[in-house]
Structure formats: structure tokens, C-alpha cells
Short mmCIF file of C-alpha atoms in Angstrom, two decimals:
data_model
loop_
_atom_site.label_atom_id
_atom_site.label_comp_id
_atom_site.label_asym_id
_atom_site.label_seq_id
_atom_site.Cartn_x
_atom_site.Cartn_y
_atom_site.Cartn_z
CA UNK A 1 -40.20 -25.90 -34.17
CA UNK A 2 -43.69 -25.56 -32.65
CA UNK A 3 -44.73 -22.83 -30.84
CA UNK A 4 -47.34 -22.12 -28.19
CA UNK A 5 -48.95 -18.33 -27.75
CA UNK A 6 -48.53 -16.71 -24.32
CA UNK A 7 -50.20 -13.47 -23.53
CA UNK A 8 -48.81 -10.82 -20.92
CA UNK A 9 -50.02 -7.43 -20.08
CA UNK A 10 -48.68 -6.25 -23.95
CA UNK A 11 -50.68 -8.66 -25.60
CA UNK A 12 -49.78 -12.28 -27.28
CA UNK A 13 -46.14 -13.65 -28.13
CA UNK A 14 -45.50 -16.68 -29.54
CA UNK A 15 -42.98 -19.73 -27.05
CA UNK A 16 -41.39 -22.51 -28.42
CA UNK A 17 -43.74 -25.69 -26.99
CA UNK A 18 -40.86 -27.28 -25.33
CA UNK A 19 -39.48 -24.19 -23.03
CA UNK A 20 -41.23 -22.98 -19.56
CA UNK A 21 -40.78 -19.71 -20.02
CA UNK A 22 -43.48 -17.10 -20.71
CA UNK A 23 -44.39 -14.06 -22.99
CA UNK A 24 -42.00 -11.76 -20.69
CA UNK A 25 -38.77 -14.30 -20.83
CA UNK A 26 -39.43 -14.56 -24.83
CA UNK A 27 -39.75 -10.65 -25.17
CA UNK A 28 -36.36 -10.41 -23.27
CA UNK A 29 -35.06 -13.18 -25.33
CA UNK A 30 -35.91 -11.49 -28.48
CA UNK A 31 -34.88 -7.50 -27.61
CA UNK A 32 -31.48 -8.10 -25.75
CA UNK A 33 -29.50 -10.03 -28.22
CA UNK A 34 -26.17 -9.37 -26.60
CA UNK A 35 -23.50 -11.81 -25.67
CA UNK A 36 -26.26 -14.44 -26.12
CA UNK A 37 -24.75 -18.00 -25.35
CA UNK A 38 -21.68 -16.36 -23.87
CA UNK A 39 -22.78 -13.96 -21.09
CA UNK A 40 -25.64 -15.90 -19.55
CA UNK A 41 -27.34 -15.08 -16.25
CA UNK A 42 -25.02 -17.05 -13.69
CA UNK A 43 -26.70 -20.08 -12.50
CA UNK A 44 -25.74 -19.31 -9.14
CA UNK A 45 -28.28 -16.60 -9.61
CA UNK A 46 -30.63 -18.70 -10.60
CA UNK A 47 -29.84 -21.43 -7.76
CA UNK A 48 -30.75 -18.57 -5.90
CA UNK A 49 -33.85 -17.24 -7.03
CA UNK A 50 -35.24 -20.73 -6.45
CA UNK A 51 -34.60 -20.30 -2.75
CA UNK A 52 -36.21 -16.85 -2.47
CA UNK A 53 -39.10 -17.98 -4.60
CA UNK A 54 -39.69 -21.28 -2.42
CA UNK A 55 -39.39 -18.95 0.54
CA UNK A 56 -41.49 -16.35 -0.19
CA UNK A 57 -43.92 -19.35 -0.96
CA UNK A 58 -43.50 -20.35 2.23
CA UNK A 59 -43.78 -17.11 4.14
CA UNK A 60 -46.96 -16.07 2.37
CA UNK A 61 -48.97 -19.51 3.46
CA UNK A 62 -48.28 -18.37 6.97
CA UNK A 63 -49.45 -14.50 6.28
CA UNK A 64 -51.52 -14.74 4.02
CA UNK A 65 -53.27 -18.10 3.46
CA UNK A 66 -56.61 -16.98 1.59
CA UNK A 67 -54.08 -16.15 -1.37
CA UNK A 68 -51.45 -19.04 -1.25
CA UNK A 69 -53.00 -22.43 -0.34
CA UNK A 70 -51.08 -25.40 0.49
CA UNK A 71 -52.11 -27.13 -2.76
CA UNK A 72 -50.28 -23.39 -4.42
CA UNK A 73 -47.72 -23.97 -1.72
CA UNK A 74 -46.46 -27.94 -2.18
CA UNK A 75 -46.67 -26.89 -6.77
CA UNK A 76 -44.22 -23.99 -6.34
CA UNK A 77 -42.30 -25.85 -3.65
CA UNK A 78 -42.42 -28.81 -6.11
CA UNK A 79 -40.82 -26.57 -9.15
CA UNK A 80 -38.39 -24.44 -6.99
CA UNK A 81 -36.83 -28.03 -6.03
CA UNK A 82 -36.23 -28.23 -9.43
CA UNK A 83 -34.86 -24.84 -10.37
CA UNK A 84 -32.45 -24.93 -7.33
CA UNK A 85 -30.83 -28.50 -8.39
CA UNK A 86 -30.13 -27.42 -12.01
CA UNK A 87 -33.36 -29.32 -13.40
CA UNK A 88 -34.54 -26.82 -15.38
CA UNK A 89 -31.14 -24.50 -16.86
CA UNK A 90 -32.00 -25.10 -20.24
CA UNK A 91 -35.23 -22.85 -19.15
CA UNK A 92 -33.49 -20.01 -18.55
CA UNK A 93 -31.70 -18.37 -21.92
CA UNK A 94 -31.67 -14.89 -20.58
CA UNK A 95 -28.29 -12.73 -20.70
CA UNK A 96 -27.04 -10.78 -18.18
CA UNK A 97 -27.42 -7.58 -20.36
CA UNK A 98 -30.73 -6.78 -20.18
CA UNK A 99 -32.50 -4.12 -17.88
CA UNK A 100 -30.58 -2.98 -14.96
CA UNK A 101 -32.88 -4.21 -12.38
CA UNK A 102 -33.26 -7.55 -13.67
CA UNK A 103 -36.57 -7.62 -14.25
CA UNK A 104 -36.20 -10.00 -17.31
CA UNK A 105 -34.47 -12.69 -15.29
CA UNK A 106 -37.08 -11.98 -11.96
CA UNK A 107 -39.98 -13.15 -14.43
CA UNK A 108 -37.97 -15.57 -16.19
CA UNK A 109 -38.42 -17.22 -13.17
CA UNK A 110 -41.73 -17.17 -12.42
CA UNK A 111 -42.70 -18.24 -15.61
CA UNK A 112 -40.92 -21.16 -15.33
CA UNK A 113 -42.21 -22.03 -12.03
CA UNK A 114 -45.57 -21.27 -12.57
CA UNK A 115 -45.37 -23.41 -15.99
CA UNK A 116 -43.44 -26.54 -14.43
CA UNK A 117 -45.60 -26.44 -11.61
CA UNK A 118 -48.79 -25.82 -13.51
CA UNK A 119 -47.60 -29.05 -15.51
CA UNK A 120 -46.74 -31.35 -12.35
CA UNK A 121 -50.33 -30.66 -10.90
CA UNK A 122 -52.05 -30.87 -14.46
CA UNK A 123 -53.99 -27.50 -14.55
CA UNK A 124 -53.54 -23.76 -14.43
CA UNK A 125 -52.85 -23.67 -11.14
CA UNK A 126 -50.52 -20.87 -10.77
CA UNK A 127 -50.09 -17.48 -12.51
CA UNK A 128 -46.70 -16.18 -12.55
CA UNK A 129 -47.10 -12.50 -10.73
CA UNK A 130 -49.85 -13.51 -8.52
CA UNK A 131 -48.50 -16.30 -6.75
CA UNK A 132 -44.80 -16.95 -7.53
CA UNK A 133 -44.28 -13.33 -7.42
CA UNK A 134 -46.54 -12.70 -4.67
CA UNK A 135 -45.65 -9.89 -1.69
CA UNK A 136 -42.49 -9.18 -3.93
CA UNK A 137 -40.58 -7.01 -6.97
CA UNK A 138 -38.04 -7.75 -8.69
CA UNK A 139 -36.65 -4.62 -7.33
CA UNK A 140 -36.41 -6.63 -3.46
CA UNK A 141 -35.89 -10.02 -5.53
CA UNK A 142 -32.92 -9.34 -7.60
CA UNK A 143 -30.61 -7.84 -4.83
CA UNK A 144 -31.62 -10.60 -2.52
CA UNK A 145 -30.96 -13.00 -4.86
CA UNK A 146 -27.14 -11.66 -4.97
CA UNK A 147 -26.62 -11.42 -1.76
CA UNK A 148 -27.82 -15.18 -1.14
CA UNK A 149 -25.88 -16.33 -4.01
CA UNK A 150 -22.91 -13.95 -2.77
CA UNK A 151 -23.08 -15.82 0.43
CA UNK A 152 -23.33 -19.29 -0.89
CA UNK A 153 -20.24 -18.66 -3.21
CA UNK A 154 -17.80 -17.12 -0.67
CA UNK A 155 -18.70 -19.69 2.03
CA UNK A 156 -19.33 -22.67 0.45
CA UNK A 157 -16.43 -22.09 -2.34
CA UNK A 158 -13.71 -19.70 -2.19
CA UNK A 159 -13.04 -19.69 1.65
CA UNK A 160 -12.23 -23.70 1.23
CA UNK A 161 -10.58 -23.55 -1.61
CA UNK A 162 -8.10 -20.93 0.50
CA UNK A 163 -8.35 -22.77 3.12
CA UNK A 164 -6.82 -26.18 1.69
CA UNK A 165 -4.37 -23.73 0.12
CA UNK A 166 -3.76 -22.65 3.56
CA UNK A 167 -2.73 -26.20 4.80
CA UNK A 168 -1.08 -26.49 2.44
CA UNK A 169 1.54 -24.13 2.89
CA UNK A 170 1.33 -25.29 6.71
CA UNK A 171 2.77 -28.29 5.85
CA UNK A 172 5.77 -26.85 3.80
CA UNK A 173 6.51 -24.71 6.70
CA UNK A 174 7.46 -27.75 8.85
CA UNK A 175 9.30 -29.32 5.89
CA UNK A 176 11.61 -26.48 5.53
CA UNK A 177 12.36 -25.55 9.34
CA UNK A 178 15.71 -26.07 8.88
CA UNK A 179 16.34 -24.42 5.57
CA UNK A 180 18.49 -21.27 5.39
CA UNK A 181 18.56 -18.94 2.61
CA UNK A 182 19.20 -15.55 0.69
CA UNK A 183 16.74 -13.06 1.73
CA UNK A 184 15.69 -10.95 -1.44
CA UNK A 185 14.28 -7.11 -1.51
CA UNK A 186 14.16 -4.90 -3.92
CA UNK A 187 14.85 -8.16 -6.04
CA UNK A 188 18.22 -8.04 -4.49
CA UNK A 189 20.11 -10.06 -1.61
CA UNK A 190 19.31 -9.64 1.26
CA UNK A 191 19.97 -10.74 4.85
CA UNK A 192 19.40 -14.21 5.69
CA UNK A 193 15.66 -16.40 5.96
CA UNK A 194 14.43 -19.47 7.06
CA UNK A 195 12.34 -20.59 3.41
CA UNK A 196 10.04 -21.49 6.00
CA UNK A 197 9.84 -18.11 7.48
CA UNK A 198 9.05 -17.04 4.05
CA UNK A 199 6.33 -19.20 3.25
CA UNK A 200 5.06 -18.45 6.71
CA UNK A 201 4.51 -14.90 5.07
CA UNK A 202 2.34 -16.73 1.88
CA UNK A 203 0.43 -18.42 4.91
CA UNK A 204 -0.49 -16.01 6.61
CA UNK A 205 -1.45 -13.14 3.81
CA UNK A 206 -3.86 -15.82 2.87
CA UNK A 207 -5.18 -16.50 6.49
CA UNK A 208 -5.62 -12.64 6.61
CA UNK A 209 -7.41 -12.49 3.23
CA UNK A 210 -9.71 -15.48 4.86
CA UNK A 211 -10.65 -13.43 7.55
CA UNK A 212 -11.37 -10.47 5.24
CA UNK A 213 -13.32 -12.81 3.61
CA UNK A 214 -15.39 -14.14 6.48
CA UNK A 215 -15.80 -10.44 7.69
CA UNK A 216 -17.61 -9.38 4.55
CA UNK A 217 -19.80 -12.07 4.40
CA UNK A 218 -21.93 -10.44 7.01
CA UNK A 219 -23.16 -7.37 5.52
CA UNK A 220 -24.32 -10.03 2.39
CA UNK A 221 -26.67 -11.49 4.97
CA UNK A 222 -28.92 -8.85 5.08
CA UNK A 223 -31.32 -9.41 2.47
CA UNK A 224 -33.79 -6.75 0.51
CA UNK A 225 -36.72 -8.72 0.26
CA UNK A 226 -39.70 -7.36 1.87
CA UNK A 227 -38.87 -3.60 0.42
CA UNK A 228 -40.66 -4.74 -3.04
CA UNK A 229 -41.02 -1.49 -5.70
CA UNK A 230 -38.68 1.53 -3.75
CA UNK A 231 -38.57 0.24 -0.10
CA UNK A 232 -41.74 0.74 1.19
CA UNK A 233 -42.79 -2.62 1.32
CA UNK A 234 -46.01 -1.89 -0.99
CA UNK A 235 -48.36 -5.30 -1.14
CA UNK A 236 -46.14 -7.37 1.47
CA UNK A 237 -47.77 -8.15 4.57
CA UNK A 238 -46.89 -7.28 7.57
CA UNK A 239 -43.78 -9.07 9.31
CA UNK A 240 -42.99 -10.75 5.54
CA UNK A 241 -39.30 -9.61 5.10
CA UNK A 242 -38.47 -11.39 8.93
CA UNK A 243 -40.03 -14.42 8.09
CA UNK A 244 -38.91 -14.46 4.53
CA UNK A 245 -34.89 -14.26 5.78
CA UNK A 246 -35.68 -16.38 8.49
CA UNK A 247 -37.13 -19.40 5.65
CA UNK A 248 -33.94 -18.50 3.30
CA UNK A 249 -32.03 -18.84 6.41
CA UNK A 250 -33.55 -22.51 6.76
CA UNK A 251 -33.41 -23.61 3.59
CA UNK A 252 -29.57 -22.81 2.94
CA UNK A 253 -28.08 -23.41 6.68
CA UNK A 254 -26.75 -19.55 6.38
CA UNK A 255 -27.32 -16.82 8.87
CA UNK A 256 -29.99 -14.33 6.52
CA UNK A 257 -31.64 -11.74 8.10
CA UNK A 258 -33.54 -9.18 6.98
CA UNK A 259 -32.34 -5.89 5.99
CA UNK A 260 -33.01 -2.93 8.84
CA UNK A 261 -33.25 -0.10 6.01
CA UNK A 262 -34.76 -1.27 3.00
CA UNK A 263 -34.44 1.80 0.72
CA UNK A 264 -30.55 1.70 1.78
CA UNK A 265 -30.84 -2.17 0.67
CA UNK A 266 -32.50 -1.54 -2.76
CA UNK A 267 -30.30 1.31 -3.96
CA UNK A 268 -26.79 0.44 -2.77
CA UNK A 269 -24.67 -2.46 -3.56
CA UNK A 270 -22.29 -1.10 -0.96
CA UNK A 271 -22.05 -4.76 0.70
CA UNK A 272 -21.23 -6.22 -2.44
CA UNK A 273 -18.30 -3.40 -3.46
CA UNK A 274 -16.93 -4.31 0.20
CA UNK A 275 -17.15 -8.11 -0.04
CA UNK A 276 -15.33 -7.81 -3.66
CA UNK A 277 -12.05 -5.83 -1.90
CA UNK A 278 -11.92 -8.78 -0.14
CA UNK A 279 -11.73 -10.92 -2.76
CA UNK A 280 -9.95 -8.66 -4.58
CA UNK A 281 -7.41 -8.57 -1.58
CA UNK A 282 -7.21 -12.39 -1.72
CA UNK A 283 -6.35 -11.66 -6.14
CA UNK A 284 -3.10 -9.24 -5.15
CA UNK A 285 -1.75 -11.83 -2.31
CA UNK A 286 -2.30 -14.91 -4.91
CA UNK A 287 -1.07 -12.94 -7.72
CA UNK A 288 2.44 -12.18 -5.56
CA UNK A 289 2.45 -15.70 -3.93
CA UNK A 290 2.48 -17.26 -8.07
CA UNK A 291 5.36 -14.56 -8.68
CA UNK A 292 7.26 -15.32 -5.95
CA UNK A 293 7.04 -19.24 -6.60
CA UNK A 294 8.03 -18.41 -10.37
CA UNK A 295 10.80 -16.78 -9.61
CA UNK A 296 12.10 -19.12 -6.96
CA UNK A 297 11.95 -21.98 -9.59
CA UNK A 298 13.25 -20.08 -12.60
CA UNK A 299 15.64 -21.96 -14.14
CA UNK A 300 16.47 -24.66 -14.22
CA UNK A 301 20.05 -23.93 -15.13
CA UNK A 302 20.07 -19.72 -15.64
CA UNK A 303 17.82 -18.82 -12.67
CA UNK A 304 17.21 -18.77 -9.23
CA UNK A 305 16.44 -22.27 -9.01
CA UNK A 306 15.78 -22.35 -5.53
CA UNK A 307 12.74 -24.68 -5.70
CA UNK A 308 11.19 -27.12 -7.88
CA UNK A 309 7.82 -27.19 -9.08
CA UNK A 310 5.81 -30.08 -10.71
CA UNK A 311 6.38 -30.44 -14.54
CA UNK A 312 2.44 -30.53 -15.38
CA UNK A 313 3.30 -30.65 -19.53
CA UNK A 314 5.34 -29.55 -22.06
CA UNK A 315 6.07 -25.24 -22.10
CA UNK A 316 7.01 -25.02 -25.55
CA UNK A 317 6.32 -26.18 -29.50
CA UNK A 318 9.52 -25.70 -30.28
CA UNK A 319 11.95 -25.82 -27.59
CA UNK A 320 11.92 -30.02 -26.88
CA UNK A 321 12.38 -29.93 -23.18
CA UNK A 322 11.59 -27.09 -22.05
CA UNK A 323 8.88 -26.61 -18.75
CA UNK A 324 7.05 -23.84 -17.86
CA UNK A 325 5.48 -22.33 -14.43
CA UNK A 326 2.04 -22.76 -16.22
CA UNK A 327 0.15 -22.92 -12.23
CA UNK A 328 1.61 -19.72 -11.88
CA UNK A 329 0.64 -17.66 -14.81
CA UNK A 330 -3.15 -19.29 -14.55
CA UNK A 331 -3.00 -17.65 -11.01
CA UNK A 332 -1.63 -14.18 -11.92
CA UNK A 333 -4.43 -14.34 -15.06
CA UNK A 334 -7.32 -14.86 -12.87
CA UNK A 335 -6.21 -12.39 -10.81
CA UNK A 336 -5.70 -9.75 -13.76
CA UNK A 337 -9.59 -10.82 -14.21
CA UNK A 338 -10.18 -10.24 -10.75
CA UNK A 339 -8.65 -6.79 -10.33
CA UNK A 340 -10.75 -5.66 -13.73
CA UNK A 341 -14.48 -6.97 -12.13
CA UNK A 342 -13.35 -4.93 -9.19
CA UNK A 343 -13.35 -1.89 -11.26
CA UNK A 344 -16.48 -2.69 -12.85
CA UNK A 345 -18.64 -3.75 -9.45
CA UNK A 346 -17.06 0.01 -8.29
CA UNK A 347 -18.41 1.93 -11.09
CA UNK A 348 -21.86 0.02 -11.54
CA UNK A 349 -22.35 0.26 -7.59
CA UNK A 350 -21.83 4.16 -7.99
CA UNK A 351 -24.66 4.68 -10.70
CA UNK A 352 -28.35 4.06 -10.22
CA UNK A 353 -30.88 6.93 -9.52
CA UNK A 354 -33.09 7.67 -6.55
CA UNK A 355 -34.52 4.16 -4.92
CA UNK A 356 -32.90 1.62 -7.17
CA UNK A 357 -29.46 0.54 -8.50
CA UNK A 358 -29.65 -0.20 -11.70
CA UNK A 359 -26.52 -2.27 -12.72
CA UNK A 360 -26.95 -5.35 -10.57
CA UNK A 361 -26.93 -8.03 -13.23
CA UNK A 362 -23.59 -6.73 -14.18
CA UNK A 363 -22.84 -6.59 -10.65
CA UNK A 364 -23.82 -10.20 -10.13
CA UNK A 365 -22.19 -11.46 -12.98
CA UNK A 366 -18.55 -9.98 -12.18
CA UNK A 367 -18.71 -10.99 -8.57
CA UNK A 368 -19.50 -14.61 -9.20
CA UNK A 369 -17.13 -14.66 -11.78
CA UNK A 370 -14.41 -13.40 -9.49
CA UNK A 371 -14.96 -15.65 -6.28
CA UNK A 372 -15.50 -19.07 -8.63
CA UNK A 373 -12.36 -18.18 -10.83
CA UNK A 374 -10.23 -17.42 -7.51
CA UNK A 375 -11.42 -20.67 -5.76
CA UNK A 376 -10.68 -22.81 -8.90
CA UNK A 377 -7.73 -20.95 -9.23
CA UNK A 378 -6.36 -21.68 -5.57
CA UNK A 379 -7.81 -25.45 -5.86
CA UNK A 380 -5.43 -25.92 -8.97
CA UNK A 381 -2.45 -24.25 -7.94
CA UNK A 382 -2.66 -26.28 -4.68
CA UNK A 383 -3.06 -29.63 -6.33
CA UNK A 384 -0.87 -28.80 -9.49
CA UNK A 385 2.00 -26.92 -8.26
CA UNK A 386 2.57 -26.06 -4.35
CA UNK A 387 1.66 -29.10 -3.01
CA UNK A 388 4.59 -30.21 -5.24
CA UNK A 389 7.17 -27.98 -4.16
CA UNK A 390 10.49 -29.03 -3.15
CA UNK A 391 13.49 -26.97 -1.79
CA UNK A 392 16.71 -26.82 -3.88
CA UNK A 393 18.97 -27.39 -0.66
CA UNK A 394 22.29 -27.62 -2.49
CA UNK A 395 21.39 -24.56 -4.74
CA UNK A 396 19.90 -22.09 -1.53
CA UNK A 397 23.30 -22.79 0.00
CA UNK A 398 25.44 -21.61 -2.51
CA UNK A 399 23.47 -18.92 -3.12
CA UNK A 400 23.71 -18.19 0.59
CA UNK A 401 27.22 -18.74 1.02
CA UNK A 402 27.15 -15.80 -2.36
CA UNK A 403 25.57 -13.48 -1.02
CA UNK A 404 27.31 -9.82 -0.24
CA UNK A 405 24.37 -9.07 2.47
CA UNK A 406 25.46 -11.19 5.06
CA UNK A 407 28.41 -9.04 5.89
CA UNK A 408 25.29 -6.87 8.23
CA UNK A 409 26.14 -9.69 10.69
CA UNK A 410 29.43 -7.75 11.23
CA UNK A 411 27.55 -4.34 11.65
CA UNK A 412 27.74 -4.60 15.69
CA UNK A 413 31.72 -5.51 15.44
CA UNK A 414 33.07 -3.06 12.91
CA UNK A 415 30.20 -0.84 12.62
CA UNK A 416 28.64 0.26 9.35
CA UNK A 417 30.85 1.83 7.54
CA UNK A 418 33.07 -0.49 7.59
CA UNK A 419 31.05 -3.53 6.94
CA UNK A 420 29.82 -1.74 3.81
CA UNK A 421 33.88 -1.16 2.57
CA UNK A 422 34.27 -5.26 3.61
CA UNK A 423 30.90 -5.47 1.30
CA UNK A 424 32.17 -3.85 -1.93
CA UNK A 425 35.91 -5.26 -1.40
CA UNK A 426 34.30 -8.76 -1.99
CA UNK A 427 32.31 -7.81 -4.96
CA UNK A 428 34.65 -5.58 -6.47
CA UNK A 429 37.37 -8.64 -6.10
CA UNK A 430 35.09 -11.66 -6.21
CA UNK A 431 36.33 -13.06 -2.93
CA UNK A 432 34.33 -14.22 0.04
CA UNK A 433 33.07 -11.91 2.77
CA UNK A 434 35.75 -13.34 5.23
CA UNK A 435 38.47 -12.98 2.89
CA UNK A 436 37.70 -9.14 2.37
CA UNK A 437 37.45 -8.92 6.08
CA UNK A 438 40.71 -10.20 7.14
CA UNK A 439 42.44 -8.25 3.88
CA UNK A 440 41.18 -4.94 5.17
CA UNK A 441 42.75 -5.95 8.92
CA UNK A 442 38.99 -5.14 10.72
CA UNK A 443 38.81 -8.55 12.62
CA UNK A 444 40.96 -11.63 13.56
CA UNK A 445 40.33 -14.97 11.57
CA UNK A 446 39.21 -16.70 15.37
CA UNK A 447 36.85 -13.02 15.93
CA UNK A 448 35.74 -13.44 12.18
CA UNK A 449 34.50 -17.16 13.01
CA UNK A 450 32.90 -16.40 16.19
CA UNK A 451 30.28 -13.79 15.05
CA UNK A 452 30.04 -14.32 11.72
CA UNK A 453 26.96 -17.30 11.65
CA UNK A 454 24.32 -16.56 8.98
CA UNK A 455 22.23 -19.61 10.69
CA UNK A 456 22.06 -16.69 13.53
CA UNK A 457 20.68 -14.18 11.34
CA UNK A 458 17.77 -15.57 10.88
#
């Protein structure tokens, strides 16, 4: 491999010919040897950076334009491009355990733009703290970046993924208008339900989570940039962090603004913990909607077998036959996943000294995890498994027709007490609910007929 020698302020370091990066990248490259090829600095990070770089670019021709010239302006534009369609990912090896500020990963960036630009225009045009990094830190940039790639994520990923989920389960409801069943709680029978007054209750904990959703994407849209080193703002003109949100706000068709208090915006990641319960929420209703559906379709012969799911592919190696709710447990795994980041984001949100949180790349890395494995998550179980689910008509009935808990119908004739002896008489005998009911001499056959409708119970 041939190498070229880059210098930064600690003197020379020697970069493979055919990578953009510069001395600080290689340095980072070379000290943090953890999780390399495996834990990776999320591209949607990256994606993001490219925004706030070409922005900042932007917002500095207009304030100052003796330091960044259009020719300065229309290279970096010219490499951000690049960096923000995926162009250039093979330029930037960094993992996301590295220094808690994500320092590596700000000048990772640079370097790269400053090199692919320097390249398109044919000179050394560029240096990478002057004018890619110019008016910021990595202190404003690497928060911002989150937030904007928080943003992207939740809007442009998980909320239609739900949201398809959502219409999905619409459409069931009006399939199954007319289907009576067993009510469970406690995993026992219950009083009667429509199964499309159940999965009205699927549809609309997910509509709720949406909305949770939406509602946290707003504190995400204020954006740190403009607070540079601890919030003061040191070596950003004047009206910067406004016009800065307002050209990130223009380049990705999202509603960034700046934030009011940047000292609050560089040291907590309280946004981010609150947007995470959200998605966390969304985890703990998918993860009891994937149970539910398991349970419904357990079976096919010794279970409830209430519903039918798709058969996607063979459940077992040694069982010939056998099909398993595999939708289901990929769910109730990513939420498992989902549940854990949550912890994490809590505690590295909680630590951090003074002006700066120190545990963002961490922080980045488990929320982008979490919203992209949910939305994949919902987009599969949608296509693989409820959009394939069918009522077991024949086998809700019986069950129905079973079931001890429909005797609460009688409550208003016979009262309570007495509907609970007609209860255990059935079970105790294995007879019907009417059959107990006329043994014990608490209602006439004709009464019996005329109150007792479980279609009326529900």
C-alpha cells in the first residue's frame, strides 16, 4: 500500500494514498481500535454532517465573505454533495468509540471534504479547520448533527413504517366487524369481543405511539450549532446559528431552528432521552401486539388457534412440518434491543461535566439503531405476517360458545352470586351455561333465551 504524509498540529502521520482522510482521522484510526468494522459511526451521522458542513458553508459566504469565497463555497458544496449521497463511505473508517465529543468523526469530516474538494478544483484550495470547520466546534457540530439525523430518521423512517402498519390493521378492522369472540384477561376468558374491537386496541396504541412520536420530534429541531467550544459562540459571527438552522432547514425540507440556550444545547441530550421513550413506547406496544398475534395463532391443533398467520418457511430441522410465528419473535427481539439502547441513551445523557456531554457518539449510535430496527421491524411484520392474517371463524365460535364468562350476561337477572354458582356448576359438570342455569331452577328456558345473547355483550 502507498502512503502519503499529512501533518496536523502534532506533527506528520503517514495516509494511505487512496483515502481522503487526514492526519487527525488516521490518528483516531490508529488509537481507538475498538469494535472496528462492527461498530462504525452510523452513516446517518455522516449523511448528516454533510448537511451542517454545506450549511455552515453557506452561512459563512453571507457573514463573512473575505474568509469563504464563492470559489471556497461551490468546492465544499461540491464535496458535501458527495458525502451526503453515500459517495464517499469508504472515507470514513472511524468507530463510534472514540472521544466522547466526537471530535474524531467532526474532523474526519473535514478532512475528507477539504481533500475531495481540494482534488475536484485541482489545488490546495481548502484547509480542513479553516474553512470546512469555519465559525464551528465539534462541540456545536456533533450534537447538531444528531439531532438532524434524529429528525431525518423518525420522520422520514419510523413514523411510515408505523404508519403503513397502521393501515394496516385499519383494514382488518372492517374485515372482522362481524366477528365475535372470547375476551381474554389475566390470560383467562373473559366476557365477549368483537376481534375487531380488539385489533382496534393494536390500532390505536400504535396511532398513540405515532403521535408520541411526532411530539418529540420538535425538541430535535433545535439545533446547537452556533454555541461552538462551551456555548458562547466563540469565532461565529454574529446572527450565524439563525442562518445556519435556517440553510439546514432548506436543504432537508425539515423545520430546524436554532437552539434559544446554547450551553443547555451542548451539555444535555435531554431531547434525545425524550424522543427515545417514544420510541421506546412504540418497542412495548409492538412487542405486546407480536405476543398477542402469537398467541392467537398458536396451534395449529393444541392452541388457541384463533387466527392464521402466513407460513413464511420452515420452524424446525427436525420436526417436518412444523411452522413457526418467526414475524413475531423478530418483533419482540428488536424490541428487547430497543428497551436495552433506552437504558444506555439514559445513563450516557446523565454523565458529562460542566458545558459538554460527553457520550454522544454512543448516544447517536443507540438511537439510530433503535428507530431503523423498529421501522424495519414494523415494515416486515406488516408485509410478512399481519397483512396475512385471517380469522379462524369456526374455531372463535366454539371457543365462544366454551367459555364460562359469558354467564356475566345473567348478572342483572339473577344477580352475582348466583351467576357465579351457575358459573362453577358448568365447569365443575362440563355442561353448558344454560344447562347449569335451568338445573339450579334460577330462570325459565324462554327467560334463559331472551337475555342470554353474547352477540349483545359486546
Amino acid at each position: 500500500m502507498e502512503y502519503r504524509t499529512e501533518r496536523d498540529s502534532m506533527g506528520e502521520v503517514k495516509v494511505p494514498t487512496d483515502r481522503l482522510w487526514g492526519a487527525q482521522t488516521q490518528r483516531s484510526l490508529e488509537n481507538f481500535r475498538i469494535g472496528v468494522g462492527l461498530e462504525g459511526m452510523p452513516d446517518e451521522i455522516i449523511r448528516a454532517f454533510g448537511i451542517l458542513k454545506k450549511a455552515a458553508a453557506l452561512a459563512n459566504r453571507q457573514l463573512r465573505p473575505d474568509a469563504m469565497s464563492d470559489e471556497k463555497l461551490c468546492a465544499i458544496s461540491a464535496a458535501c454533495d458527495e458525502v451526503i449521497s453515500g459517495a464517499l463511505a469508504d472515507h470514513f473508517p472511524l468507530v463510534v468509540w472514540q472521544t466522547g465529543s466526537g471530535t474524531q468523526t467532526n474532523m474526519n469530516v473535514n478532512e475528507v471534504i477539504a481533500n475531495r474538494a481540494n482534488r475536484l478544483v485541482g489545488k490546495a484550495l481548502l484547509h480542513p479547520n479553516d474553512d470546512v470547520n469555519m465559525s464551528q466546534s465539534s462541540n456545536d457540530t456533533f450534537p447538531t448533527a444528531m439531532h438532524i439525523a434524529a429528525v431525518m430518521v423518525m420522520l422520514d423512517r419510523l413514523l411510515p413504517a408505523l404508519r403503513a402498519l397502521i393501515a394496516t390493521l385499519r383494514r382488518l378492522e372492517e374485515e372482522n366487524a362481524d366477528v365475535i369472540k372470547c375476551g381474554r384477561t389475566h390470560l383467562q376468558d373473559a366476557t365477549p369481543i368483537r376481534f375487531s374491537q380488539e385489533i382496534s386496541g393494536w390500532r390505536a396504541s400504535l396511532e398513540r405511539d405515532a403521535e408520541l412520536l411526532q411530539a418529540s420530534v420538535k425538541p430535535l429541531c433545535e439545533l446547537a450549532l452556533g454555541g461552538t467550544a462551551v456555548g458562547t459562540g466563540l469565532n461565529a459571527p454574529d446572527g450565524f446559528d439563525t442562518l445556519v438552522a435556517e440553510k439546514i432547514s432548506q436543504l432537508t425540507g425539515k423545520p430546524f431552528i436554532t437552539a434559544e440556550n446554547k450551553f443547555h444545547a451542548l451539555t444535555s441530550r435531554d431531547g434525545i432521552v425524550f424522543a427515545h421513550g417514544a420510541i421506546k413506547a412504540a418497542a412495548c406496544d409492538m412487542m405486546k401486539i407480536a405476543n398477542d398475534i402469537r398467541w392467537l395463532a398458536s396451534g395449529p391443533r393444541n392452541g388457541l388457534a384463533e387466527i392464521t398467520i402466513p407460513e413464511n418457511e420452515p420452524g424446525s430441522s427436525i420436526m417436518p412440518g412444523k411452522v413457526n410465528p418467526t414475524q413475531c419473535e423478530a418483533v419482540t427481539m428488536v424490541a428487547v434491543q430497543v428497551m436495552g439502547n433506552d437504558t444506555a441513551i439514559s445513563v450516557a445523557a446523565s454523565q458529562g461535566n460542566f458545558e459538554l456531554n460527553v457520550f454522544m457518539p454512543v448516544t447517536a449510535y443507540n438511537f439510530l439503531q433503535s428507530a431503523r430496527l423498529l421501522a424495519d421491524a414494523a415494515l416486515s411484520f406488516d408485509k410478512n405476517c399481519v397483512s396475512g392474517i385471517r380469522a379462524n371463524r369456526v374455531k372463535m365460535k366454539k371457543n365462544l360458545d366454551k367459555s364460562l364468562m359469558t354467564v356475566t350476561a345473567l348478572n342483572p337477572h339473577i344477580g352475582y352470586e348466583n351467576a357465579a354458582r351457575v358459573a362453577k356448576k358448568a365447569y365443575a359438570e362440563s355442561i353448558s351455561i344454560k344447562e347449569a342455569c335451568l338445573s339450579l331452577g334460577l330462570m325459565t328456558e324462554e327467560r334463559f333465551n331472551e337475555v342470554f345473547r353474547p352477540e349483545d355483550m359486546v
